[in-house]
CSV table of C-alpha atoms in Angstrom, one decimal:
chain,number,residue,atom,x,y,z
A,636,UNK,CA,-144.8,180.1,198.2
A,637,UNK,CA,-143.2,177.6,195.8
A,638,UNK,CA,-143.3,178.8,192.2
A,639,UNK,CA,-144.7,175.4,191.1
A,640,UNK,CA,-147.9,176.2,192.9
A,641,UNK,CA,-148.3,179.3,190.8
A,642,UNK,CA,-147.4,177.4,187.6
A,643,UNK,CA,-150.0,174.6,188.3
A,644,UNK,CA,-152.7,177.1,189.2
A,645,UNK,CA,-152.1,179.1,186.0
A,646,UNK,CA,-152.0,176.0,183.9
A,647,UNK,CA,-155.4,175.0,185.3
A,648,UNK,CA,-156.9,178.4,184.5
A,649,UNK,CA,-155.3,178.3,181.0
A,650,UNK,CA,-156.7,174.8,180.4
A,651,UNK,CA,-160.2,175.9,181.4
A,652,UNK,CA,-159.9,178.7,178.8
A,653,UNK,CA,-158.8,176.2,176.1
A,654,UNK,CA,-161.7,173.8,176.9
A,655,UNK,CA,-164.0,176.8,176.7
A,656,UNK,CA,-162.7,177.8,173.3
A,657,UNK,CA,-163.1,174.2,172.1
A,658,UNK,CA,-166.5,173.4,173.6
A,659,UNK,CA,-168.7,176.5,173.6
A,660,UNK,CA,-170.3,177.8,170.4
A,661,UNK,CA,-171.4,181.2,171.6
A,662,UNK,CA,-168.8,183.7,170.1
A,663,UNK,CA,-168.9,186.0,173.2
A,664,UNK,CA,-168.1,183.1,175.6
A,665,UNK,CA,-165.3,182.0,173.3
A,666,UNK,CA,-164.0,185.6,173.5
A,667,UNK,CA,-164.3,185.6,177.3
A,668,UNK,CA,-162.3,182.4,177.5
A,669,UNK,CA,-159.5,184.0,175.6
A,670,UNK,CA,-159.5,186.8,178.2
A,671,UNK,CA,-159.3,184.1,180.9
A,672,UNK,CA,-156.2,182.6,179.1
A,673,UNK,CA,-154.6,186.1,178.9
A,674,UNK,CA,-155.1,186.6,182.6
A,675,UNK,CA,-153.6,183.2,183.5
A,676,UNK,CA,-150.4,184.2,181.5
A,677,UNK,CA,-150.3,187.6,183.2
A,678,UNK,CA,-150.5,186.1,186.7
A,679,UNK,CA,-147.7,183.6,185.8
A,680,UNK,CA,-145.5,186.5,184.5
A,681,UNK,CA,-145.9,188.4,187.8
A,682,UNK,CA,-145.1,185.3,189.8
A,683,UNK,CA,-141.9,184.7,187.8
A,684,UNK,CA,-140.9,188.4,188.2
A,685,UNK,CA,-141.3,188.0,192.0
A,686,UNK,CA,-139.3,184.8,191.8
A,687,UNK,CA,-136.3,186.6,190.2
A,688,UNK,CA,-136.8,189.6,192.4
A,689,UNK,CA,-136.7,187.3,195.5
A,690,UNK,CA,-133.2,186.0,194.6
A,691,UNK,CA,-131.8,189.6,194.2
A,692,UNK,CA,-133.8,190.8,197.3
A,693,UNK,CA,-131.6,188.7,199.6
A,694,UNK,CA,-128.5,190.8,198.9
A,695,UNK,CA,-130.0,194.2,198.0
A,696,UNK,CA,-133.3,195.4,199.7
A,697,UNK,CA,-133.9,198.1,197.1
A,698,UNK,CA,-133.4,196.0,194.0
A,699,UNK,CA,-135.8,196.5,191.0
A,700,UNK,CA,-134.8,193.2,189.2
A,701,UNK,CA,-138.0,191.9,187.6
A,702,UNK,CA,-139.8,195.2,187.2
A,703,UNK,CA,-139.6,194.7,183.4
A,704,UNK,CA,-142.0,191.8,183.6
A,705,UNK,CA,-144.7,193.8,185.4
A,706,UNK,CA,-144.4,196.5,182.7
A,707,UNK,CA,-144.8,193.7,180.2
A,708,UNK,CA,-148.0,192.6,181.9
A,709,UNK,CA,-149.2,196.2,181.7
A,710,UNK,CA,-148.6,196.2,178.0
A,711,UNK,CA,-150.5,192.9,177.6
A,712,UNK,CA,-153.5,194.5,179.4
A,713,UNK,CA,-153.3,197.5,177.0
A,714,UNK,CA,-153.3,195.3,173.9
A,715,UNK,CA,-156.1,193.1,175.4
A,716,UNK,CA,-158.3,196.2,175.9
A,717,UNK,CA,-157.7,197.3,172.3
A,718,UNK,CA,-158.4,193.8,171.1
A,719,UNK,CA,-161.6,193.5,173.0
A,720,UNK,CA,-163.0,196.8,171.7
A,721,UNK,CA,-162.4,195.8,168.0
A,722,UNK,CA,-163.4,192.2,168.5
A,723,UNK,CA,-166.7,193.1,170.1
A,724,UNK,CA,-167.4,195.6,167.3
A,725,UNK,CA,-166.8,192.8,164.8
A,726,UNK,CA,-169.2,190.4,166.7
A,727,UNK,CA,-171.9,193.1,166.8
A,728,UNK,CA,-171.5,193.6,163.1
A,729,UNK,CA,-171.8,189.9,162.4
A,730,UNK,CA,-174.9,189.7,164.6
A,731,UNK,CA,-176.4,192.5,162.7
A,732,UNK,CA,-175.9,190.7,159.4
A,733,UNK,CA,-176.8,187.1,160.4
A,734,UNK,CA,-178.9,187.5,163.5
A,735,UNK,CA,-176.7,184.8,165.2
A,736,UNK,CA,-173.5,184.6,167.1
A,737,UNK,CA,-173.2,180.8,166.8
A,738,UNK,CA,-169.6,180.2,165.5
A,739,UNK,CA,-170.7,177.2,163.5
A,740,UNK,CA,-172.8,179.5,161.3
A,741,UNK,CA,-169.9,182.0,161.1
A,742,UNK,CA,-167.2,179.7,159.9
A,743,UNK,CA,-167.2,181.3,156.5
A,744,UNK,CA,-165.8,184.8,156.2
A,745,UNK,CA,-167.8,185.5,153.1
A,746,UNK,CA,-171.7,185.4,153.0
B,899,UNK,CA,-150.0,177.1,207.5
B,900,UNK,CA,-149.9,180.9,207.9
B,901,UNK,CA,-152.3,183.5,206.7
B,902,UNK,CA,-150.7,184.1,203.3
B,903,UNK,CA,-150.9,180.4,202.4
B,904,UNK,CA,-154.5,180.2,203.5
B,905,UNK,CA,-155.3,183.3,201.3
B,906,UNK,CA,-153.4,181.7,198.4
B,907,UNK,CA,-155.4,178.5,198.5
B,908,UNK,CA,-158.7,180.4,199.1
B,909,UNK,CA,-158.1,182.7,196.1
B,910,UNK,CA,-156.9,179.8,193.8
B,911,UNK,CA,-160.0,177.7,194.6
B,912,UNK,CA,-162.3,180.7,194.1
B,913,UNK,CA,-160.7,181.5,190.7
B,914,UNK,CA,-160.8,177.9,189.4
B,915,UNK,CA,-164.4,177.3,190.6
B,916,UNK,CA,-165.5,180.6,189.0
B,917,UNK,CA,-163.7,179.8,185.8
B,918,UNK,CA,-165.5,176.5,185.6
B,919,UNK,CA,-168.8,178.4,186.2
B,920,UNK,CA,-168.0,180.6,183.2
B,921,UNK,CA,-167.9,177.5,181.1
B,922,UNK,CA,-171.0,175.8,182.6
B,923,UNK,CA,-173.4,178.7,182.8
B,924,UNK,CA,-176.1,178.7,180.1
B,925,UNK,CA,-176.9,182.4,180.4
B,926,UNK,CA,-174.1,184.6,178.9
B,927,UNK,CA,-174.8,187.3,181.5
B,928,UNK,CA,-174.0,184.8,184.3
B,929,UNK,CA,-170.8,183.9,182.5
B,930,UNK,CA,-169.8,187.6,182.5
B,931,UNK,CA,-170.5,187.9,186.2
B,932,UNK,CA,-168.5,184.8,187.1
B,933,UNK,CA,-165.6,186.1,185.0
B,934,UNK,CA,-165.7,189.3,187.1
B,935,UNK,CA,-165.3,187.0,190.1
B,936,UNK,CA,-162.2,185.4,188.5
B,937,UNK,CA,-160.7,188.8,187.9
B,938,UNK,CA,-161.2,189.8,191.5
B,939,UNK,CA,-159.5,186.6,192.6
B,940,UNK,CA,-156.6,187.3,190.3
B,941,UNK,CA,-156.3,190.8,191.7
B,942,UNK,CA,-156.1,189.3,195.1
B,943,UNK,CA,-153.2,187.2,193.9
B,944,UNK,CA,-151.5,190.4,192.6
B,945,UNK,CA,-151.9,192.0,196.1
B,946,UNK,CA,-150.4,188.9,197.7
B,947,UNK,CA,-147.4,189.2,195.4
B,948,UNK,CA,-147.2,192.9,196.3
B,949,UNK,CA,-147.9,194.0,192.8
B,950,UNK,CA,-150.2,196.8,193.8
B,951,UNK,CA,-150.2,198.7,190.6
B,952,UNK,CA,-151.2,195.7,188.5
B,953,UNK,CA,-153.9,194.8,191.0
B,954,UNK,CA,-155.5,198.2,190.7
B,955,UNK,CA,-155.1,198.2,186.9
B,956,UNK,CA,-156.5,194.7,186.6
B,957,UNK,CA,-159.6,195.8,188.6
B,958,UNK,CA,-160.1,199.0,186.6
B,959,UNK,CA,-159.4,197.8,183.1
B,960,UNK,CA,-160.7,194.2,183.2
B,961,UNK,CA,-163.3,194.0,185.9
B,962,UNK,CA,-164.4,197.6,185.2
B,963,UNK,CA,-164.1,198.5,181.6
B,964,UNK,CA,-163.9,195.3,179.6
B,965,UNK,CA,-166.6,193.4,181.4
B,966,UNK,CA,-168.9,196.4,181.2
B,967,UNK,CA,-168.3,196.4,177.4
B,968,UNK,CA,-169.2,192.7,177.3
B,969,UNK,CA,-172.4,193.3,179.3
B,970,UNK,CA,-173.4,196.1,177.0
B,971,UNK,CA,-172.9,194.0,173.9
B,972,UNK,CA,-174.9,191.1,175.4
B,973,UNK,CA,-177.7,193.5,176.3
B,974,UNK,CA,-177.6,195.0,172.8
B,975,UNK,CA,-178.0,191.6,171.2
B,976,UNK,CA,-180.9,190.6,173.5
B,977,UNK,CA,-179.6,187.1,173.9
B,978,UNK,CA,-182.0,184.8,175.7
B,979,UNK,CA,-181.4,181.7,177.6
B,980,UNK,CA,-181.3,179.6,174.3
B,981,UNK,CA,-178.2,181.3,173.1
B,982,UNK,CA,-176.1,178.1,173.2
B,983,UNK,CA,-178.2,175.4,171.5
B,984,UNK,CA,-175.6,172.7,171.8
B,985,UNK,CA,-177.2,169.4,172.8
B,986,UNK,CA,-174.4,167.2,171.7
B,987,UNK,CA,-172.8,165.7,174.9
B,988,UNK,CA,-170.0,164.0,173.0
B,989,UNK,CA,-168.4,167.3,172.0
B,990,UNK,CA,-168.4,168.4,175.6
B,991,UNK,CA,-166.9,165.1,176.7
B,992,UNK,CA,-164.3,165.3,174.0
B,993,UNK,CA,-163.4,168.8,175.1
B,994,UNK,CA,-163.1,167.8,178.7
B,995,UNK,CA,-161.0,164.8,178.0
B,996,UNK,CA,-158.6,166.7,175.7
B,997,UNK,CA,-158.3,169.5,178.1
B,998,UNK,CA,-157.7,167.2,181.1
B,999,UNK,CA,-155.1,165.2,179.3
B,1000,UNK,CA,-153.3,168.5,178.3
B,1001,UNK,CA,-153.4,169.5,182.0
B,1002,UNK,CA,-152.0,166.2,183.1
B,1003,UNK,CA,-149.1,166.3,180.7
B,1004,UNK,CA,-148.2,169.9,181.6
B,1005,UNK,CA,-148.5,169.3,185.4
B,1006,UNK,CA,-146.3,166.2,185.1
B,1007,UNK,CA,-143.7,168.2,183.2
B,1008,UNK,CA,-143.8,170.9,185.9
B,1009,UNK,CA,-143.4,168.2,188.6
B,1010,UNK,CA,-140.3,166.8,186.8
B,1011,UNK,CA,-138.6,170.1,186.1
B,1012,UNK,CA,-135.6,170.2,188.4
B,1013,UNK,CA,-134.9,173.9,187.7
B,1014,UNK,CA,-137.9,175.1,189.6
B,1015,UNK,CA,-138.1,172.6,192.4
B,1016,UNK,CA,-136.7,174.8,195.1
B,1017,UNK,CA,-137.6,178.3,193.7
B,1018,UNK,CA,-139.9,180.5,195.7
B,1019,UNK,CA,-142.0,183.5,194.7
B,1020,UNK,CA,-141.3,186.4,197.1
B,1021,UNK,CA,-144.6,187.2,198.8
B,1022,UNK,CA,-145.3,190.4,200.7
B,1023,UNK,CA,-141.9,192.0,200.3
B,1024,UNK,CA,-140.0,193.7,197.5
B,1025,UNK,CA,-140.8,197.0,195.9
B,1026,UNK,CA,-141.0,196.3,192.2
B,1027,UNK,CA,-144.8,196.3,192.1
B,1028,UNK,CA,-145.2,199.8,193.5
B,1029,UNK,CA,-146.4,202.6,191.3
B,1030,UNK,CA,-143.2,204.7,191.8
B,1031,UNK,CA,-140.9,201.9,190.7
B,1032,UNK,CA,-143.0,200.9,187.7
B,1033,UNK,CA,-143.5,204.5,186.7
B,1034,UNK,CA,-139.7,205.1,186.6
B,1035,UNK,CA,-139.1,201.9,184.5
B,1036,UNK,CA,-142.1,202.7,182.2
B,1037,UNK,CA,-141.0,206.3,181.5
B,1038,UNK,CA,-137.3,205.6,181.1
B,1039,UNK,CA,-136.7,202.2,179.5
B,1040,UNK,CA,-140.1,201.6,178.0
B,1041,UNK,CA,-141.1,205.1,176.9
B,1042,UNK,CA,-141.1,204.3,173.1
B,1043,UNK,CA,-143.5,201.2,173.5
B,1044,UNK,CA,-145.6,203.3,175.8
B,1045,UNK,CA,-146.1,206.0,173.1
B,1046,UNK,CA,-146.6,203.3,170.4
B,1047,UNK,CA,-149.4,201.8,172.6
B,1048,UNK,CA,-151.2,205.2,172.5
B,1049,UNK,CA,-151.2,205.0,168.7
B,1050,UNK,CA,-152.5,201.4,169.0
B,1051,UNK,CA,-155.4,202.7,171.2
B,1052,UNK,CA,-156.2,205.5,168.7
B,1053,UNK,CA,-156.3,203.0,165.8
B,1054,UNK,CA,-158.4,200.6,167.8
B,1055,UNK,CA,-160.9,203.3,168.7
B,1056,UNK,CA,-161.1,204.4,165.0
B,1057,UNK,CA,-161.5,200.8,163.9
B,1058,UNK,CA,-164.3,200.1,166.4
B,1059,UNK,CA,-166.2,203.2,165.4
B,1060,UNK,CA,-165.8,202.4,161.7
B,1061,UNK,CA,-166.8,198.8,162.1
B,1062,UNK,CA,-169.7,199.5,164.4
B,1063,UNK,CA,-171.2,202.3,162.4
B,1064,UNK,CA,-173.6,201.5,159.6
């Protein structure tokens, strides 16, 4: 599979995430679009790791070139999980204070 | 067109349509369910790339844990259908136009880049995605970041409890 197919597919997913962050006003949906962008980047990292591995695979069948990228994707998932737990706690706290999760009402950090 | 190519296009189309449905859905619960479909499609892509460990971790962490967390928060807030009261069609149009033009610029850049024209992603073969290989790399080269990430998780847990409690 040509790598440009993967790049274009991930760009489409990333752009959908950006449009979601720009357009939607529900804070939870904005958060979900950020998750979508993270996943697009993860898939692109894995595709690039397989691209570099494919070059080395021609000469050595047991090569592990490119395994670093998959470990990197694993760390991105770890950080995303931590981020989601704290971010959702902040959203719940804001909802408790203002009874709304519309980000146009929440554009001030104070009051 | 062999089976792998058919699966690639099928999963890509499923992921993009579901991602659009995440945007379009009025009800946040439907958005969460469509996002779970996107994560399943991306896990299918990982399996096609022979990244088995990441496929399973993506299912467990994203489609399992994080999306259940989102569903619990939406249920706690008791959001109805009116949760997105935006009636202004111009903002939606402006967002669609700006995102579309960004996509056009990036795709044209990718099409012009001569470095990646003949590069292929290795599908189905290669053993870097297996659990054994990744475990060896993770516990030899990346053992310090691995331990630091446990501290990150502990601090995130404490932070979530402190913020949520009151």
